């Protein structure tokens, strides 16, 4: 399940794509347009800056802007940064130890297929596709 953190991060990215241009957009403006608490957005954009999706500037004329062009962002990278792994089972997470039952697990192929479908769907969808709908 995708939390509000992940969904709101997508809304921030869409807002910046549509309203940002080359300049910085104040967080209060994004919060007002999106109907989201500025306090909650502060937490979200802090993670997005730390994850390299956004850059921020303080002071007059400050705010946030995209690091790359909107078409260069996948929905998957945004969601994974905000949500962590989207693997359906622990044994498929990036840093998991090899499961001792992997060779005999009757469900692992199904979980692997599902994990690939989710990954391919979200990483195959660009931010601009959400904007152009």
PDB file of C-alpha atoms in Angstrom:
ATOM      1  CA  UNK A   1       0.000   0.000   0.000  1.00  0.00           C
ATOM      2  CA  UNK A   2       1.263   3.458  -0.873  1.00  0.00           C
ATOM      3  CA  UNK A   3       1.059   5.875   2.066  1.00  0.00           C
ATOM      4  CA  UNK A   4       0.114   9.549   2.032  1.00  0.00           C
ATOM      5  CA  UNK A   5       3.839  10.305   2.094  1.00  0.00           C
ATOM      6  CA  UNK A   6       4.339   8.642  -1.283  1.00  0.00           C
ATOM      7  CA  UNK A   7       1.163  10.069  -2.789  1.00  0.00           C
ATOM      8  CA  UNK A   8       1.923  13.580  -1.571  1.00  0.00           C
ATOM      9  CA  UNK A   9       5.488  13.348  -2.881  1.00  0.00           C
ATOM     10  CA  UNK A  10       4.050  12.656  -6.331  1.00  0.00           C
ATOM     11  CA  UNK A  11       1.753  15.661  -5.960  1.00  0.00           C
ATOM     12  CA  UNK A  12       4.724  17.864  -5.004  1.00  0.00           C
ATOM     13  CA  UNK A  13       6.679  16.666  -8.038  1.00  0.00           C
ATOM     14  CA  UNK A  14       3.705  17.278 -10.332  1.00  0.00           C
ATOM     15  CA  UNK A  15       3.158  20.733  -8.847  1.00  0.00           C
ATOM     16  CA  UNK A  16       6.812  21.672  -9.314  1.00  0.00           C
ATOM     17  CA  UNK A  17       6.737  20.320 -12.863  1.00  0.00           C
ATOM     18  CA  UNK A  18       3.718  22.420 -13.765  1.00  0.00           C
ATOM     19  CA  UNK A  19       4.575  25.597 -11.845  1.00  0.00           C
ATOM     20  CA  UNK A  20       8.335  25.610 -11.357  1.00  0.00           C
ATOM     21  CA  UNK A  21      10.079  26.416 -14.566  1.00  0.00           C
ATOM     22  CA  UNK A  22      13.660  27.308 -13.646  1.00  0.00           C
ATOM     23  CA  UNK A  23      12.805  29.111 -10.422  1.00  0.00           C
ATOM     24  CA  UNK A  24      12.254  28.033  -6.859  1.00  0.00           C
ATOM     25  CA  UNK A  25       8.688  27.580  -5.626  1.00  0.00           C
ATOM     26  CA  UNK A  26       7.884  28.390  -1.982  1.00  0.00           C
ATOM     27  CA  UNK A  27       6.543  25.417  -0.043  1.00  0.00           C
ATOM     28  CA  UNK A  28       3.580  27.466   1.177  1.00  0.00           C
ATOM     29  CA  UNK A  29       2.457  27.903  -2.437  1.00  0.00           C
ATOM     30  CA  UNK A  30       2.636  24.171  -3.087  1.00  0.00           C
ATOM     31  CA  UNK A  31       0.798  23.454   0.170  1.00  0.00           C
ATOM     32  CA  UNK A  32      -1.989  25.879  -0.761  1.00  0.00           C
ATOM     33  CA  UNK A  33      -2.414  24.551  -4.297  1.00  0.00           C
ATOM     34  CA  UNK A  34      -2.366  20.940  -3.157  1.00  0.00           C
ATOM     35  CA  UNK A  35      -4.425  21.366   0.001  1.00  0.00           C
ATOM     36  CA  UNK A  36      -1.749  19.694   2.116  1.00  0.00           C
ATOM     37  CA  UNK A  37      -0.376  20.827   5.472  1.00  0.00           C
ATOM     38  CA  UNK A  38       2.836  22.827   5.045  1.00  0.00           C
ATOM     39  CA  UNK A  39       4.254  21.110   8.166  1.00  0.00           C
ATOM     40  CA  UNK A  40       3.719  17.668   6.615  1.00  0.00           C
ATOM     41  CA  UNK A  41       5.202  18.810   3.309  1.00  0.00           C
ATOM     42  CA  UNK A  42       8.323  20.025   5.135  1.00  0.00           C
ATOM     43  CA  UNK A  43       8.983  16.433   6.216  1.00  0.00           C
ATOM     44  CA  UNK A  44       8.362  15.106   2.726  1.00  0.00           C
ATOM     45  CA  UNK A  45      10.512  17.624   0.833  1.00  0.00           C
ATOM     46  CA  UNK A  46      13.364  17.154   3.328  1.00  0.00           C
ATOM     47  CA  UNK A  47      13.481  13.477   2.328  1.00  0.00           C
ATOM     48  CA  UNK A  48      13.189  14.390  -1.334  1.00  0.00           C
ATOM     49  CA  UNK A  49      16.118  16.806  -1.107  1.00  0.00           C
ATOM     50  CA  UNK A  50      18.199  14.226   0.772  1.00  0.00           C
ATOM     51  CA  UNK A  51      17.289  11.677  -1.911  1.00  0.00           C
ATOM     52  CA  UNK A  52      18.410  13.953  -4.735  1.00  0.00           C
ATOM     53  CA  UNK A  53      15.003  14.537  -6.332  1.00  0.00           C
ATOM     54  CA  UNK A  54      14.724  18.213  -5.357  1.00  0.00           C
ATOM     55  CA  UNK A  55      16.981  21.096  -4.454  1.00  0.00           C
ATOM     56  CA  UNK A  56      15.987  23.712  -1.925  1.00  0.00           C
ATOM     57  CA  UNK A  57      17.021  27.295  -1.248  1.00  0.00           C
ATOM     58  CA  UNK A  58      16.159  29.375   1.784  1.00  0.00           C
ATOM     59  CA  UNK A  59      15.582  33.096   2.061  1.00  0.00           C
ATOM     60  CA  UNK A  60      13.922  35.530  -0.289  1.00  0.00           C
ATOM     61  CA  UNK A  61      13.177  33.869  -3.607  1.00  0.00           C
ATOM     62  CA  UNK A  62      13.768  30.478  -2.038  1.00  0.00           C
ATOM     63  CA  UNK A  63      11.757  27.315  -2.130  1.00  0.00           C
ATOM     64  CA  UNK A  64      12.141  24.061  -4.033  1.00  0.00           C
ATOM     65  CA  UNK A  65      12.704  22.982  -7.590  1.00  0.00           C
ATOM     66  CA  UNK A  66      13.334  19.807  -9.539  1.00  0.00           C
ATOM     67  CA  UNK A  67      16.908  18.676 -10.027  1.00  0.00           C
ATOM     68  CA  UNK A  68      16.145  17.185 -13.463  1.00  0.00           C
ATOM     69  CA  UNK A  69      13.562  17.647 -16.201  1.00  0.00           C
ATOM     70  CA  UNK A  70      10.134  16.156 -15.352  1.00  0.00           C
ATOM     71  CA  UNK A  71      10.407  13.547 -18.107  1.00  0.00           C
ATOM     72  CA  UNK A  72      13.573  12.185 -16.467  1.00  0.00           C
ATOM     73  CA  UNK A  73      11.787  11.102 -13.266  1.00  0.00           C
ATOM     74  CA  UNK A  74      10.051   7.771 -12.941  1.00  0.00           C
ATOM     75  CA  UNK A  75       7.149   7.301 -10.581  1.00  0.00           C
ATOM     76  CA  UNK A  76       9.025   4.283  -9.200  1.00  0.00           C
ATOM     77  CA  UNK A  77      12.048   6.243  -8.034  1.00  0.00           C
ATOM     78  CA  UNK A  78       9.823   8.780  -6.272  1.00  0.00           C
ATOM     79  CA  UNK A  79       7.714   6.141  -4.545  1.00  0.00           C
ATOM     80  CA  UNK A  80      10.679   3.985  -3.583  1.00  0.00           C
ATOM     81  CA  UNK A  81      12.468   6.953  -2.031  1.00  0.00           C
ATOM     82  CA  UNK A  82       9.419   7.826   0.042  1.00  0.00           C
ATOM     83  CA  UNK A  83       8.082   4.354   0.807  1.00  0.00           C
ATOM     84  CA  UNK A  84      11.208   2.230   0.909  1.00  0.00           C
ATOM     85  CA  UNK A  85      11.144  -1.126  -0.802  1.00  0.00           C
ATOM     86  CA  UNK A  86       8.009  -2.121  -2.612  1.00  0.00           C
ATOM     87  CA  UNK A  87       8.965  -5.794  -2.565  1.00  0.00           C
ATOM     88  CA  UNK A  88       5.942  -7.907  -1.634  1.00  0.00           C
ATOM     89  CA  UNK A  89       7.925 -10.254   0.637  1.00  0.00           C
ATOM     90  CA  UNK A  90      10.993  -9.745   2.812  1.00  0.00           C
ATOM     91  CA  UNK A  91      13.167 -12.203   0.921  1.00  0.00           C
ATOM     92  CA  UNK A  92      12.994 -10.033  -2.204  1.00  0.00           C
ATOM     93  CA  UNK A  93      14.162  -6.805  -0.589  1.00  0.00           C
ATOM     94  CA  UNK A  94      17.453  -5.408  -1.829  1.00  0.00           C
ATOM     95  CA  UNK A  95      19.574  -6.124   1.244  1.00  0.00           C
ATOM     96  CA  UNK A  96      17.880  -9.273   2.508  1.00  0.00           C
ATOM     97  CA  UNK A  97      19.862 -12.319   3.457  1.00  0.00           C
ATOM     98  CA  UNK A  98      19.345 -15.303   1.215  1.00  0.00           C
ATOM     99  CA  UNK A  99      16.383 -17.298   2.426  1.00  0.00           C
ATOM    100  CA  UNK A 100      17.333 -20.841   3.418  1.00  0.00           C
ATOM    101  CA  UNK A 101      14.097 -22.047   1.805  1.00  0.00           C
ATOM    102  CA  UNK A 102      14.606 -20.227  -1.506  1.00  0.00           C
ATOM    103  CA  UNK A 103      15.439 -23.418  -3.419  1.00  0.00           C
ATOM    104  CA  UNK A 104      12.335 -25.207  -2.207  1.00  0.00           C
ATOM    105  CA  UNK A 105       9.904 -22.302  -1.841  1.00  0.00           C
ATOM    106  CA  UNK A 106       6.862 -22.988  -3.970  1.00  0.00           C
ATOM    107  CA  UNK A 107       5.648 -19.363  -3.775  1.00  0.00           C
ATOM    108  CA  UNK A 108       8.898 -17.524  -4.525  1.00  0.00           C
ATOM    109  CA  UNK A 109       8.422 -17.596  -8.321  1.00  0.00           C
ATOM    110  CA  UNK A 110       5.003 -15.985  -7.908  1.00  0.00           C
ATOM    111  CA  UNK A 111       6.350 -13.283  -5.564  1.00  0.00           C
ATOM    112  CA  UNK A 112       9.264 -12.632  -7.919  1.00  0.00           C
ATOM    113  CA  UNK A 113       6.932 -12.245 -10.882  1.00  0.00           C
ATOM    114  CA  UNK A 114       4.669  -9.895  -8.926  1.00  0.00           C
ATOM    115  CA  UNK A 115       7.681  -7.860  -7.750  1.00  0.00           C
ATOM    116  CA  UNK A 116       8.867  -7.502 -11.357  1.00  0.00           C
ATOM    117  CA  UNK A 117       5.416  -6.409 -12.514  1.00  0.00           C
ATOM    118  CA  UNK A 118       5.177  -3.718  -9.830  1.00  0.00           C
ATOM    119  CA  UNK A 119       8.732  -2.532 -10.467  1.00  0.00           C
ATOM    120  CA  UNK A 120       8.290  -2.419 -14.242  1.00  0.00           C
ATOM    121  CA  UNK A 121       4.947  -0.616 -13.944  1.00  0.00           C
ATOM    122  CA  UNK A 122       6.127   2.178 -11.638  1.00  0.00           C
ATOM    123  CA  UNK A 123       9.606   2.569 -13.140  1.00  0.00           C
ATOM    124  CA  UNK A 124       8.127   2.525 -16.641  1.00  0.00           C
ATOM    125  CA  UNK A 125       5.774   5.411 -15.830  1.00  0.00           C
ATOM    126  CA  UNK A 126       7.293   8.875 -16.102  1.00  0.00           C
ATOM    127  CA  UNK A 127       6.243  11.897 -14.059  1.00  0.00           C
ATOM    128  CA  UNK A 128       5.185  13.644 -17.265  1.00  0.00           C
ATOM    129  CA  UNK A 129       2.632  10.897 -17.948  1.00  0.00           C
ATOM    130  CA  UNK A 130       0.806  11.897 -14.760  1.00  0.00           C
ATOM    131  CA  UNK A 131       0.849  15.534 -15.822  1.00  0.00           C
ATOM    132  CA  UNK A 132      -0.370  14.852 -19.366  1.00  0.00           C
ATOM    133  CA  UNK A 133      -3.404  12.767 -18.345  1.00  0.00           C
TER     134      UNK A 133
END
